Amino acid sequence: MQRDQRAKKAEDTASKLSSLLCTHKVAQLLQEPLSAAPKAARQAVLGEFGSCLQWLLKGLPESASNETNKAAAIKLLGGLLLHQAVHSAGGVLEWLQQDPQQLAAAMQSYRGQKLEHDSLEGVWCVGMKLMAKFGELLFDCCLANSSSTSRAAAELATSMTQQLLQSGVFDSWTELAQHRQQQLLIRREGDRQALLLAFQVNDALPSLWLRAMPNAASQAPNLLRAAQLLLRQLQSYGALLSTSAAAGSTRLCSREDLLKAYSRQQMFYAEFNFQLILQTMRRQLITAAAVQAVSLQSDPAVAQLLLQLLAVYPMLLHQQHSQQQKQQQKQQQERQDGKQQLRADLLPIPAFHQHPGMLQLLPGGQAYLDAAGRLAAAGCSNVGAGPTVALRAQRLSAALEVNLQYCCKQQQGSPALDGSAPALSAAAVRLVLELQLLAAGAVQRLQQPRQQQPVDKENHPWQLLSDTSSTALLHRQLKAALQAGASCQPPGVLQQAGLQLLQALAAPLQQLQLTAAGDEWRDAAVESAAGNKPAALNQQLLALRAAAPRLTVEQLVGAASGMGAAPSPLFGLAAAHPEAVTALIDVYARSPVLQAADMLLAAEVLTNAAIAVLGDDAGSPGALHDTAAVAGLASAVTSFAKRAAQLTTAAIALQEGQAAAATGITAAFRRITDFLQGANVGHVASAAAAENFPAALSRITDLLQGSLASCLLSAAEHGSATGTSGSSSSSSRQAVASTALLSVVAARSLVQLADAMQAAGPQLLFRCIMARPNYLGEWVPQQGDGSVHVHKIEPSGSTAMHTERGQWHVWHTQMLKAMLQVVLAFQGAGTAAAAATATAAAAAPARGADAAGAAAAEALEPAAAGAAVAGSSSSSSSRSSRQPGQPSSSQPVSWGYLLQLQQNSASWTAKVAAFDAKWPGWRVDVRSLHADSSSEEAMQQTQQQYTDARKLCKALAAAAPLPLVCNNPGCESLARVSEAAAASKRCGRCKCRYCSAACQTADWERHKHACKGMAAAGLTCG
Ligand SMILES: [Zn+2]
Ligand SMILES: [Zn+2]
């Protein structure tokens, strides 16, 4: 009964307040700002308002917890709304806020004492509390089990919102916030209390709207309009908290309280925004609401909010990461784990969330991170139910991606996207890189065998790496940077976080490789790549190229052959981080998401890496002394060639229709359905690329020949020069050994490609070239969606060569040139080493700590140089300088055995001699070799020489067992993150590597001669 009486009283009060506002006298008063009203009249009206609002607030129930309470609350709130209670209260608030200065001054005088409810500040506070309470109660009611109650609650929520909108209080809230921002007086107690009150209202409303939306579809546009107004108000408050005035505490309220309250609201809005995205995607919104939703989602205030909130999650993940890292380092020290594998969970990951550039974007900088971090951590669980840190980060990334997407679309047609958007800043890109790396670490921890916890699929950190969230956000950022053009390109990220960019691009691919086939995330990733969906993981290299624009292919080849072109950012990145860039290509080439069309881009990036490691004639020094970089390149080249050979073989099968019989129906069906869904031309291009891959192979060889082979030769020549100048520094000896190693790797890879193409035959190659496959992918800046644009590949060679035989001749010439350069490079390295050894041996007697010894070594230079020249002109003379070649420095040279092998392997020497005898003068002609189809004789000769060179390269691979990669040339395994990681088993005798016992067995027949030879010479692969 008491409740009914209270309700009755409240309704009466609402009615009274409403009619009071309608009286002529008060209505007139309300037209004027508060300060303009005569004091007595003002006081009287304030008193009445105050007591009415107080009664209304008292009339509301404490909570609406159970179903009965909810039904009662609905009845009460409905009655109040019927009497315009919210409209009236909003009107009163609006009046008080018409003169924000006066209200602010009144609030500032508050020191935590009891508020007089006929005072200006007292009335305002009661009004705000009433709004907040109203919202909370309706929110509870929306959650009712009974659908009629929740529907009724949704209706009330919309009418409450309508009354608020009509009262004009929203706009005036924003003005108030902006005014406070100018005043910057947030040090005072009263101001902080006012802010907390405003936050309370703001807390209640977005959650309420979210609940109400499904039951109030027709009213959704209004709800969204109101949300956008409040969101902008929140942004003003954020600016207020950024100031130093917000630092410090008052008696009742610390800065942490304020920041937490602010961040809590951000979370509500982020959730609101995320749900809105889902509803938009599911087409649950009516047209007017969808338009309003786009306006809201593309609001810069949303971008700012999401980015600020997003910064919190890398911080939390980083804390987990550091803890885990400490533990694992301890365990590792205990059981020396020598296994070569990627350990993303052990990578050092910089704390970009704390970068000064990022802190600048946060209200209150580090203090915000701390407060919001504690709040978020309390709301997240990492075991069991509830959203994890990763899931929340994923949602925020996804929402930010949508925001950026709309911003890009809006800019279409206009000059350029504004590169100053916070989500495009270097700080934001770095944040996403950090997130990717941390997610990779988290995934890897979960994949550790000792992790027995059941994995919650929805909450798995892999979700962050997949193409739906932070990967998509990173792609979007880079695409938007392309679109924005000069205003933000290249992103500042490259200078400061190039290494992290490369690692972050590789991380999802590496995780994919470490995830077992049949896993649903893996399958989904492969599926999206096959459909060329936006942000599919096969676009990681496109992302790299967007971040680091490159030279054209012609410029690149020109640069490699000493034509001198300015180094591109992509090359700069490869030169600065050769290990990371080769690791990226390695895993990319092995990844199941890779499509045939992607190989062209992979070849281009590989070319950059090769020049970066090998150096070039244009003066770039290379990194041949850096064994990690060399090992990375050897591994990447091997993976790349394996994949290229496999794709060629697959193309044969596809074209011959063998595979089509097995998968034709499903593949064709999928292609048609994708097309109908307006999906992708890209998908069709992928299918064409798979069928016409051999045509691309000619382009790929062109690139590799122009960089890998040609740079190897230059490096060998350079090595000869330094080797004979008496320089016995360990770094130059290492460089020579590295040249030899990479020559063998390249020779093997060329043979692999040659064999695959040989099996395909000239008919297939020509058919492919004539198909004019359109698949050199690129992100196109003009297209807001950043879809992949595809270029045509024109048949190579002159028109006269556009015959089956002509094209086959072009292919043979390219391969021949590459193979000969590689053999020459290997020999050159051996000669350089022999010369250096001779120098060292000659210098040995005079060696001592005295200057005379050094002088003697220098004096021997000319003689040694003469020997080297003789050695390089004829292979037989290398025998004359054979010496036991032990490095004279204490630092061991990796894979130095390859240098001695040249002198020890009789079979190799004999094969070279035979080739020399058959093709005299080939060493001189190598660089100028080009396709000459003018005469039948020339063409036949090229083909013959190609066949011999292929045999020679095969012999080289057989004579030189390899460390780092699987020594079986027929190995088809693409497991693990790199060839080097896969090849973890050793030959018991010579220590060359294999990926499996099966590979070792398969290779034994071929390998046994070299293996025994190595043993006889006392050598191992190390
Ligand atoms: Zn193998
Ligand atoms: Zn062996």
CSV table of N, CA, C and O in Angstrom, one decimal, residues 251 285 699 775 987:
chain,number,residue,atom,x,y,z
A,251,ARG,N,38.7,16.2,-1.3
A,251,ARG,CA,38.4,15.3,-0.2
A,251,ARG,C,37.5,14.1,-0.6
A,251,ARG,O,37.8,13.0,-0.2
A,285,LEU,N,18.5,-3.0,-38.6
A,285,LEU,CA,18.1,-1.6,-38.4
A,285,LEU,C,17.3,-1.2,-39.6
A,285,LEU,O,17.5,-1.5,-40.7
A,699,ARG,N,58.5,-14.4,-64.8
A,699,ARG,CA,58.7,-13.1,-64.2
A,699,ARG,C,59.5,-13.3,-62.9
A,699,ARG,O,60.3,-12.5,-62.6
A,775,TYR,N,47.2,-11.0,-62.8
A,775,TYR,CA,47.3,-11.1,-61.3
A,775,TYR,C,48.5,-10.6,-60.6
A,775,TYR,O,49.2,-11.2,-59.9
A,987,CYS,N,72.0,-35.4,-40.3
A,987,CYS,CA,72.7,-36.6,-40.7
A,987,CYS,C,73.7,-36.9,-39.7
A,987,CYS,O,74.5,-36.1,-39.2
